Short mmCIF file of C-alpha atoms and ligand atoms in Angstrom, two decimals:
data_model
loop_
_atom_site.label_atom_id
_atom_site.label_comp_id
_atom_site.label_asym_id
_atom_site.label_seq_id
_atom_site.Cartn_x
_atom_site.Cartn_y
_atom_site.Cartn_z
CA UNK A 1 73.00 133.46 75.69
CA UNK A 2 75.37 132.42 78.77
CA UNK A 3 78.63 133.81 78.82
CA UNK A 4 81.36 132.09 77.53
CA UNK A 5 83.86 131.34 80.71
CA UNK A 6 86.70 129.03 79.10
CA UNK A 7 89.98 130.24 78.38
CA UNK A 8 92.48 128.40 75.83
CA UNK A 9 96.00 129.06 77.35
CA UNK A 10 99.32 128.51 74.85
CA UNK A 11 102.88 128.99 75.80
CA UNK A 12 104.52 128.38 73.07
CA UNK A 13 108.39 127.64 73.79
CA UNK A 14 111.33 127.09 71.42
CA UNK A 15 110.60 123.42 70.70
CA UNK A 16 107.60 122.89 72.73
CA UNK A 17 103.71 124.03 73.45
CA UNK A 18 102.49 123.66 76.56
CA UNK A 19 98.37 124.20 76.73
CA UNK A 20 95.71 124.07 79.34
CA UNK A 21 91.95 124.46 78.89
CA UNK A 22 90.19 126.16 81.88
CA UNK A 23 86.83 126.70 82.94
CA UNK A 24 87.03 130.60 84.64
CA UNK A 25 84.06 130.02 87.13
CA UNK A 26 85.86 127.88 89.26
CA UNK A 27 89.54 127.68 87.55
CA UNK A 28 88.91 124.31 87.01
CA UNK A 29 91.08 122.61 84.03
CA UNK A 30 89.34 120.75 81.39
CA UNK A 31 91.78 119.31 79.79
CA UNK A 32 96.23 119.92 79.67
CA UNK A 33 98.74 119.01 77.09
CA UNK A 34 102.46 119.10 75.74
CA UNK A 35 104.12 118.66 72.18
CA UNK A 36 107.59 118.35 72.41
CA UNK A 37 110.82 118.01 70.17
CA UNK A 38 108.73 120.25 67.38
CA UNK A 39 110.80 119.93 64.10
CA UNK A 40 112.40 116.41 65.14
CA UNK A 41 111.39 113.34 63.77
CA UNK A 42 110.33 111.73 67.09
CA UNK A 43 107.99 114.92 68.20
CA UNK A 44 105.87 113.67 70.97
CA UNK A 45 102.36 115.16 71.84
CA UNK A 46 100.51 114.15 75.41
CA UNK A 47 96.97 114.93 76.15
CA UNK A 48 95.02 114.70 78.91
CA UNK A 49 91.29 115.25 79.41
CA UNK A 50 90.63 116.25 82.67
CA UNK A 51 86.98 116.92 82.73
CA UNK A 52 84.49 115.05 84.89
CA UNK A 53 86.88 113.17 86.41
CA UNK A 54 89.34 112.86 83.57
CA UNK A 55 89.84 110.26 80.77
CA UNK A 56 92.77 108.47 80.13
CA UNK A 57 96.39 110.36 78.99
CA UNK A 58 96.87 110.40 75.06
CA UNK A 59 100.76 109.88 73.80
CA UNK A 60 101.33 109.87 70.30
CA UNK A 61 104.85 110.26 68.77
CA UNK A 62 104.40 111.60 64.91
CA UNK A 63 106.86 114.11 62.80
CA UNK A 64 105.34 117.56 63.83
CA UNK A 65 107.37 120.41 61.71
CA UNK A 66 106.70 122.95 63.16
CA UNK A 67 104.59 125.38 65.56
CA UNK A 68 101.64 126.09 63.42
CA UNK A 69 101.71 122.16 62.81
CA UNK A 70 101.70 121.24 66.11
CA UNK A 71 98.65 123.85 66.89
CA UNK A 72 96.60 121.87 64.55
CA UNK A 73 97.21 118.86 66.17
CA UNK A 74 96.20 120.25 69.99
CA UNK A 75 93.19 121.54 68.17
CA UNK A 76 92.45 118.28 67.01
CA UNK A 77 92.84 116.49 70.40
CA UNK A 78 90.89 118.97 72.31
CA UNK A 79 87.82 118.35 69.63
CA UNK A 80 88.18 114.84 69.63
CA UNK A 81 86.94 115.28 73.54
CA UNK A 82 84.35 117.81 72.05
CA UNK A 83 86.43 120.85 73.31
CA UNK A 84 87.67 122.02 70.02
CA UNK A 85 88.10 125.66 69.34
CA UNK A 86 85.34 126.42 67.79
CA UNK A 87 83.14 125.75 71.21
CA UNK A 88 81.11 128.53 71.77
CA UNK A 89 81.91 128.70 75.23
CA UNK A 90 85.42 129.69 74.41
CA UNK A 91 86.28 133.36 75.67
CA UNK A 92 89.55 134.08 75.16
CA UNK A 93 93.01 132.51 73.38
CA UNK A 94 95.51 133.59 76.29
CA UNK A 95 99.41 133.36 75.06
CA UNK A 96 102.55 133.57 77.07
CA UNK A 97 104.99 136.12 75.27
CA UNK A 98 108.41 136.33 76.90
CA UNK A 99 109.68 139.78 75.44
CA UNK A 100 107.29 142.52 75.93
CA UNK A 101 109.75 145.42 75.91
CA UNK A 102 109.35 148.74 77.22
CA UNK A 103 105.64 148.87 75.98
CA UNK A 104 103.60 145.86 77.59
CA UNK A 105 103.20 146.11 81.34
CA UNK A 106 100.16 144.47 81.63
CA UNK A 107 97.66 141.47 79.60
CA UNK A 108 97.07 143.01 76.12
CA UNK A 109 94.26 142.22 73.75
CA UNK A 110 96.43 141.25 70.34
CA UNK A 111 95.69 143.23 67.33
CA UNK A 112 97.81 144.06 64.17
CA UNK A 113 100.22 146.84 65.83
CA UNK A 114 100.66 144.46 68.93
CA UNK A 115 102.14 141.61 66.56
CA UNK A 116 104.25 144.08 64.83
CA UNK A 117 105.34 145.28 68.10
CA UNK A 118 106.35 141.47 69.64
CA UNK A 119 108.02 140.97 65.86
CA UNK A 120 110.10 143.79 66.37
CA UNK A 121 111.46 142.47 69.84
CA UNK A 122 112.54 139.07 68.44
CA UNK A 123 115.50 140.13 68.29
CA UNK A 124 116.10 140.23 72.24
CA UNK A 125 114.08 137.21 72.59
CA UNK A 126 115.41 134.95 69.19
CA UNK A 127 114.51 131.55 71.16
CA UNK A 128 111.06 132.83 72.03
CA UNK A 129 108.99 135.29 70.40
CA UNK A 130 109.11 133.74 67.20
CA UNK A 131 107.44 130.84 68.50
CA UNK A 132 104.79 132.61 70.14
CA UNK A 133 104.01 134.79 67.20
CA UNK A 134 103.15 131.33 64.88
CA UNK A 135 101.13 130.46 68.02
CA UNK A 136 99.15 133.43 68.07
CA UNK A 137 99.04 133.76 64.11
CA UNK A 138 97.94 130.24 64.34
CA UNK A 139 95.13 130.89 66.84
CA UNK A 140 93.95 134.40 65.33
CA UNK A 141 93.18 131.61 61.73
CA UNK A 142 91.51 129.23 64.02
CA UNK A 143 89.39 131.67 65.52
CA UNK A 144 89.43 135.11 64.71
CA UNK A 145 86.70 136.26 66.37
CA UNK A 146 87.84 135.62 69.76
CA UNK A 147 90.05 137.90 72.01
CA UNK A 148 93.38 136.81 71.73
CA UNK A 149 95.30 138.18 74.87
CA UNK A 150 99.11 138.52 74.99
CA UNK A 151 100.48 137.51 78.84
CA UNK A 152 104.02 139.03 78.38
CA UNK A 153 107.15 137.59 80.73
CA UNK A 154 108.42 140.77 81.34
CA UNK A 155 105.40 142.49 82.36
CA UNK A 156 106.12 141.74 86.22
CA UNK A 157 109.54 143.33 86.35
CA UNK A 158 108.46 146.91 85.37
CA UNK A 159 108.51 147.52 89.07
CA UNK A 160 112.37 147.19 89.16
CA UNK A 161 114.26 150.57 89.88
CA UNK A 162 116.50 151.62 87.45
CA UNK A 163 119.32 151.43 89.99
CA UNK A 164 118.76 147.45 88.95
CA UNK A 165 117.21 148.08 85.44
CA UNK A 166 120.19 149.97 84.21
CA UNK A 167 123.23 148.37 82.68
CA UNK A 168 126.40 150.63 83.36
CA UNK A 169 127.01 151.76 80.17
CA UNK A 170 126.72 154.67 77.95
CA UNK A 171 123.15 156.07 78.61
CA UNK A 172 123.09 157.39 75.54
CA UNK A 173 123.49 154.24 73.62
CA UNK A 174 121.56 152.30 76.19
CA UNK A 175 118.11 154.46 75.59
CA UNK A 176 118.90 154.88 72.14
CA UNK A 177 118.46 150.83 71.86
CA UNK A 178 116.12 150.27 74.60
CA UNK A 179 119.30 148.51 75.94
CA UNK A 180 118.29 147.50 79.86
CA UNK A 181 116.91 144.58 82.07
CA UNK A 182 113.56 143.39 81.19
CA UNK A 183 113.69 139.91 82.84
CA UNK A 184 111.72 137.27 82.20
CA UNK A 185 109.28 134.51 83.92
CA UNK A 186 107.45 137.35 85.32
CA UNK A 187 104.21 135.58 85.30
CA UNK A 188 106.03 132.68 87.45
CA UNK A 189 108.02 135.06 89.66
CA UNK A 190 104.39 136.57 90.20
CA UNK A 191 102.08 133.77 90.60
CA UNK A 192 104.97 132.55 93.28
CA UNK A 193 105.64 134.87 95.38
CA UNK A 194 101.83 135.90 95.78
CA UNK A 195 101.49 131.87 96.44
CA UNK A 196 104.64 131.97 98.90
CA UNK A 197 102.25 134.68 101.03
CA UNK A 198 99.46 132.37 101.36
CA UNK A 199 101.37 129.33 102.15
CA UNK A 200 103.03 131.50 105.04
CA UNK A 201 99.51 132.52 106.16
CA UNK A 202 100.16 136.62 104.91
CA UNK A 203 99.39 138.97 102.31
CA UNK A 204 101.79 139.71 99.68
CA UNK A 205 102.39 143.53 100.58
CA UNK A 206 103.63 142.11 104.03
CA UNK A 207 106.44 140.11 102.46
CA UNK A 208 109.26 139.82 101.48
CA UNK A 209 110.10 136.44 99.24
CA UNK A 210 113.43 135.39 96.99
CA UNK A 211 112.00 133.30 94.33
CA UNK A 212 114.12 130.62 92.35
CA UNK A 213 112.50 129.31 88.91
CA UNK A 214 114.48 126.52 87.93
CA UNK A 215 112.73 124.95 84.81
CA UNK A 216 114.79 124.63 81.49
CA UNK A 217 115.61 128.50 81.53
CA UNK A 218 116.12 129.60 84.81
CA UNK A 219 115.89 132.54 86.81
CA UNK A 220 116.00 134.46 90.49
CA UNK A 221 113.69 137.45 91.63
CA UNK A 222 113.71 139.51 94.70
CA UNK A 223 109.81 140.37 95.10
CA UNK A 224 109.28 142.77 98.12
CA UNK A 225 105.47 143.83 99.20
CA UNK A 226 104.60 141.88 95.88
CA UNK A 227 106.59 143.67 93.58
CA UNK A 228 109.77 142.70 92.04
CA UNK A 229 112.66 145.10 92.51
CA UNK A 230 115.49 142.38 91.18
CA UNK A 231 115.45 139.99 89.05
CA UNK A 232 118.33 137.73 87.12
CA UNK A 233 117.64 138.08 83.48
CA UNK A 234 118.44 141.25 81.47
CA UNK A 235 117.84 142.32 78.19
CA UNK A 236 117.74 138.83 76.87
CA UNK A 237 116.87 135.37 78.61
CA UNK A 238 120.52 134.53 78.67
CA UNK A 239 122.00 136.55 81.71
CA UNK A 240 121.83 135.40 85.39
CA UNK A 241 121.52 131.76 86.45
CA UNK A 242 123.37 128.57 85.28
CA UNK A 243 120.63 127.04 82.93
CA UNK A 244 119.73 123.88 80.62
CA UNK A 245 121.76 125.14 77.72
CA UNK A 246 122.22 128.89 78.76
CA UNK A 247 125.65 130.24 80.02
CA UNK A 248 124.29 132.67 82.38
CA UNK A 249 126.16 135.54 83.42
CA UNK A 250 129.42 135.70 81.94
CA UNK A 251 132.24 138.17 81.18
CA UNK A 252 131.35 140.30 78.00
CA UNK A 253 134.83 140.07 77.09
CA UNK A 254 134.15 136.51 76.49
CA UNK A 255 132.19 137.27 73.35
CA UNK A 256 135.03 139.48 71.87
CA UNK A 257 137.88 136.79 72.80
CA UNK A 258 135.52 134.25 70.94
CA UNK A 259 135.71 136.22 67.68
CA UNK A 260 138.78 137.77 67.53
CA UNK A 261 140.94 135.13 68.65
CA UNK A 262 138.38 131.80 68.61
CA UNK A 263 137.17 132.90 65.09
CA UNK A 264 133.73 132.54 65.61
CA UNK A 265 130.88 135.28 63.99
CA UNK A 266 128.05 136.66 66.01
CA UNK A 267 125.73 133.52 65.14
CA UNK A 268 128.29 131.13 66.27
CA UNK A 269 128.90 132.87 69.29
CA UNK A 270 125.13 133.54 70.07
CA UNK A 271 124.31 129.65 69.57
CA UNK A 272 127.01 129.00 71.74
CA UNK A 273 126.17 130.90 75.02
CA UNK A 274 122.42 130.07 74.13
CA UNK A 275 122.15 126.35 73.38
CA UNK A 276 125.50 124.57 73.84
CA UNK A 277 126.41 125.90 77.37
CA UNK A 278 124.55 125.94 81.03
CA UNK A 279 124.69 122.44 82.04
CA UNK A 280 124.71 120.67 78.64
CA UNK A 281 127.70 123.01 77.88
CA UNK A 282 129.28 121.61 81.11
CA UNK A 283 128.57 117.67 81.10
CA UNK A 284 126.48 116.70 77.55
CA UNK A 285 122.97 117.17 79.66
CA UNK A 286 120.67 119.38 80.68
CA UNK A 287 118.30 117.14 82.59
CA UNK A 288 118.89 117.10 86.29
CA UNK A 289 117.76 113.55 86.53
CA UNK A 290 120.26 112.49 84.28
CA UNK A 291 123.04 114.96 85.95
CA UNK A 292 121.96 113.03 89.06
CA UNK A 293 122.12 109.69 88.50
CA UNK A 294 125.65 110.06 86.16
CA UNK A 295 126.90 111.97 89.92
CA UNK A 296 125.52 108.69 91.81
CA UNK A 297 128.01 106.69 89.34
CA UNK A 298 130.72 108.50 90.15
CA UNK A 299 130.59 110.78 86.98
CA UNK A 300 133.09 114.21 87.68
CA UNK A 301 131.57 116.08 84.88
CA UNK A 302 128.88 115.53 85.58
CA UNK A 303 129.58 116.48 89.79
CA UNK A 304 130.89 119.58 87.87
CA UNK A 305 128.49 120.72 86.51
CA UNK A 306 126.12 120.65 89.14
CA UNK A 307 128.41 122.35 91.48
CA UNK A 308 128.92 125.64 88.87
CA UNK A 309 124.87 125.29 88.70
CA UNK A 310 124.20 125.51 92.78
CA UNK A 311 127.37 127.56 93.22
CA UNK A 312 126.16 130.38 91.09
CA UNK A 313 122.51 130.10 92.82
CA UNK A 314 124.06 130.89 96.09
CA UNK A 315 125.40 133.74 94.74
CA UNK A 316 122.14 135.19 93.58
CA UNK A 317 120.19 134.39 97.10
CA UNK A 318 123.02 135.94 99.16
CA UNK A 319 122.65 138.86 96.29
CA UNK A 320 118.98 139.09 96.70
CA UNK A 321 119.12 138.74 100.80
CA UNK A 322 120.99 141.96 100.63
CA UNK A 323 118.83 144.15 98.20
CA UNK A 324 116.14 143.33 100.18
CA UNK A 325 117.51 143.87 103.65
CA UNK A 326 114.81 141.44 105.58
CA UNK A 327 113.79 138.41 103.67
CA UNK A 328 110.40 136.17 104.71
CA UNK A 329 110.76 132.85 102.52
CA UNK A 330 112.74 131.25 99.79
CA UNK A 331 111.08 129.80 97.33
CA UNK A 332 111.90 126.90 94.84
CA UNK A 333 110.17 126.28 91.83
CA UNK A 334 109.33 124.98 88.17
CA UNK A 335 110.97 121.88 86.85
CA UNK A 336 114.28 121.77 88.85
CA UNK A 337 113.53 123.70 91.61
CA UNK A 338 109.85 121.83 92.25
CA UNK A 339 111.57 118.29 92.22
CA UNK A 340 115.04 118.30 92.25
CA UNK A 341 115.80 117.78 96.38
CA UNK A 342 119.77 117.43 96.03
CA UNK A 343 119.56 121.02 94.35
CA UNK A 344 117.51 122.36 97.16
CA UNK A 345 119.68 121.16 99.67
CA UNK A 346 122.87 122.09 98.22
CA UNK A 347 121.98 126.03 97.46
CA UNK A 348 120.80 126.67 100.96
CA UNK A 349 123.66 124.53 102.74
CA UNK A 350 126.55 126.71 104.60
CA UNK A 351 123.40 129.66 104.81
CA UNK A 352 122.59 129.16 108.49
CA UNK A 353 123.67 132.50 109.56
CA UNK A 354 121.19 134.01 107.12
CA UNK A 355 118.42 131.78 108.69
CA UNK A 356 118.07 130.19 106.52
CA UNK A 357 118.21 125.99 106.63
CA UNK A 358 116.45 123.02 104.89
CA UNK A 359 115.44 120.24 106.79
CA UNK A 360 116.39 116.48 105.50
CA UNK A 361 113.30 114.55 105.99
CA UNK A 362 110.70 117.67 104.61
CA UNK A 363 112.96 118.17 101.73
CA UNK A 364 112.47 114.80 100.33
CA UNK A 365 108.96 114.58 100.69
CA UNK A 366 107.37 114.49 97.15
CA UNK A 367 104.53 116.58 96.09
CA UNK A 368 102.35 118.89 94.22
CA UNK A 369 101.58 120.79 96.75
CA UNK A 370 103.27 124.36 97.76
CA UNK A 371 104.75 123.14 101.23
CA UNK A 372 107.65 124.52 103.76
CA UNK A 373 110.87 122.75 103.92
CA UNK A 374 112.53 124.58 106.50
CA UNK A 375 112.56 123.60 109.63
CA UNK A 376 110.69 124.85 112.78
CA UNK A 377 113.37 126.99 114.13
CA UNK A 378 114.66 128.56 111.15
CA UNK A 379 114.24 132.68 110.99
CA UNK A 380 113.25 132.06 106.98
CA UNK A 381 110.92 129.84 105.20
CA UNK A 382 112.81 127.86 102.62
CA UNK A 383 109.43 126.42 100.21
CA UNK A 384 108.84 124.33 97.52
CA UNK A 385 106.07 126.18 95.45
CA UNK A 386 104.93 124.58 92.17
CA UNK A 387 104.47 127.37 89.67
CA UNK A 388 101.45 127.39 87.19
CA UNK A 389 101.75 129.82 84.61
CA UNK A 390 99.52 128.50 82.44
CA UNK A 391 96.36 129.25 85.30
CA UNK A 392 98.19 132.54 85.62
CA UNK A 393 97.70 133.49 81.90
CA UNK A 394 94.24 132.22 81.95
CA UNK A 395 93.44 134.18 84.86
CA UNK A 396 94.80 137.51 83.88
CA UNK A 397 93.58 136.94 79.99
CA UNK A 398 89.70 136.27 81.47
CA UNK A 399 90.25 139.51 83.69
CA UNK A 400 91.33 141.17 80.60
CA UNK A 401 88.38 140.04 78.19
CA UNK A 402 85.70 140.95 81.29
CA UNK A 403 86.56 144.42 81.65
CA UNK A 404 86.36 145.05 77.75
CA UNK A 405 82.91 143.71 77.58
CA UNK A 406 82.05 144.72 81.16
CA UNK A 407 80.46 141.38 81.83
CA UNK A 408 80.30 140.11 85.25
CA UNK A 409 80.27 136.42 85.01
N1 ADP B 501 112.05 114.39 88.83
C1 ADP B 501 112.94 116.16 88.30
N2 ADP B 501 114.52 115.97 89.11
C2 ADP B 501 115.06 116.61 89.00
N3 ADP B 501 114.94 117.86 87.84
C3 ADP B 501 113.63 117.44 86.96
C4 ADP B 501 112.90 116.36 87.21
N4 ADP B 501 111.60 116.91 86.56
C5 ADP B 501 111.90 117.72 85.95
N5 ADP B 501 113.26 117.94 85.71
C6 ADP B 501 114.21 119.39 85.13
O1 ADP B 501 113.18 120.33 84.96
C7 ADP B 501 113.42 120.76 83.58
C8 ADP B 501 112.44 121.21 82.95
O2 ADP B 501 111.55 122.33 83.66
P1 ADP B 501 110.60 123.06 83.12
O3 ADP B 501 109.99 123.76 84.48
O4 ADP B 501 109.61 122.10 82.86
O5 ADP B 501 111.06 124.01 82.47
P2 ADP B 501 110.59 124.46 80.72
O6 ADP B 501 108.92 125.16 81.28
O7 ADP B 501 111.69 125.42 80.61
O8 ADP B 501 110.09 123.50 79.51
C9 ADP B 501 114.06 119.81 82.89
O9 ADP B 501 114.97 119.76 82.18
C10 ADP B 501 114.59 118.37 83.90
O10 ADP B 501 116.24 119.01 84.47
C1 UVW B 502 112.38 133.17 78.94
C2 UVW B 502 112.66 131.51 79.15
O1 UVW B 502 113.82 131.69 79.39
O2 UVW B 502 111.79 130.66 78.80
P1 UVW B 502 111.95 129.21 78.86
O3 UVW B 502 112.07 129.18 80.37
O4 UVW B 502 110.59 128.92 79.29
O5 UVW B 502 112.95 128.80 77.76
MG1 MG B 503 108.90 127.09 81.53
#
């Protein structure tokens, strides 16, 4: 019997599931897709078959009630291409899990005990871990015989020194409740920092990189010689940069004020800061494309939201420059980082004294390839480096399964 070489990757977000099926012999993609707006009347499933030159992209808009239903719809799409979950060629299913706490520092084969620990961490990743768990449980029900691997967003950040990971609060209280900075998007920060080194023709150990992962959730990290030394998200994915719907950094006393003076309860404050803040709270839109369109039409609220977003980003670039001491590259990634040239331009503007600059022509190029956008004279490279969390999850899941089965293929 031939050794199975395929890995299905599931990235279950709060209201979406992204998936990819890969063949690990050459990292090629056989299919990929996305289910959006889960729980709404008009959920959308986009499925793209990619094997043998690829087929036409299929798009369906139907109500999909929850993540379990989403996964069943994904399985049906894959089966229609002869790539169903019953395939003997599947070696593993890899799952993105956002919070791994202190315990999970590496990819892990999921069993009941691992599931229980991911469940225990729900209060510190309320938007993410519940969706991850449904994805895992549904996949186990479909293929109980397959290794199901969890790849944690927090894992890459476990190298942070205590000086960066600890909050300056009472140590006993912090330790009793495991309150510390964990950081997220680690799979992306790991992948992008390595790809940035490659773009510069260097080994990861040789370079210091500031990675700016700007998606709906957004985070920055300082990576020294391939190891994370600081990152902007904390106990939960709420700290740090201004995001699509999350506030990022805020004086914690704002929460006392909201309760004592504005009369909100705990859950209302949680919803305000996680879902009604960030860009959406500032101007009503969380999509950077829409915000740019409004700015072009002279909308002042959209312009202010953009300025607040960029101001925070610039502060983190400066902070991580200081943390690293020497910086070889600043890498922009994820939906906003890869696509929004005005964000890149504004975030780097005025930092010439730090050796940072953006070339307007290079910055305006649209491409799926990693590329340098700084002028040749600049001391520090500024780059756009597309992330690929799914490929990284597939590689890590496959490597773990191989190490367990002792297979060499
Ligand atoms: N062409 C574009 N121009 C500007 N912003 C874009 C563009 N495409 C996507 N985005 C931004 O990227 C965001 C989604 O990023 P993504 O990394 O896919 O997020 P997530 O993985 O958190 O869902 C959108 O909300 C939007 O703000
Ligand atoms: C951790 C996190 O914020 O993830 P996402 O960007 O997918 O919401
Ligand atoms: Mg993302």
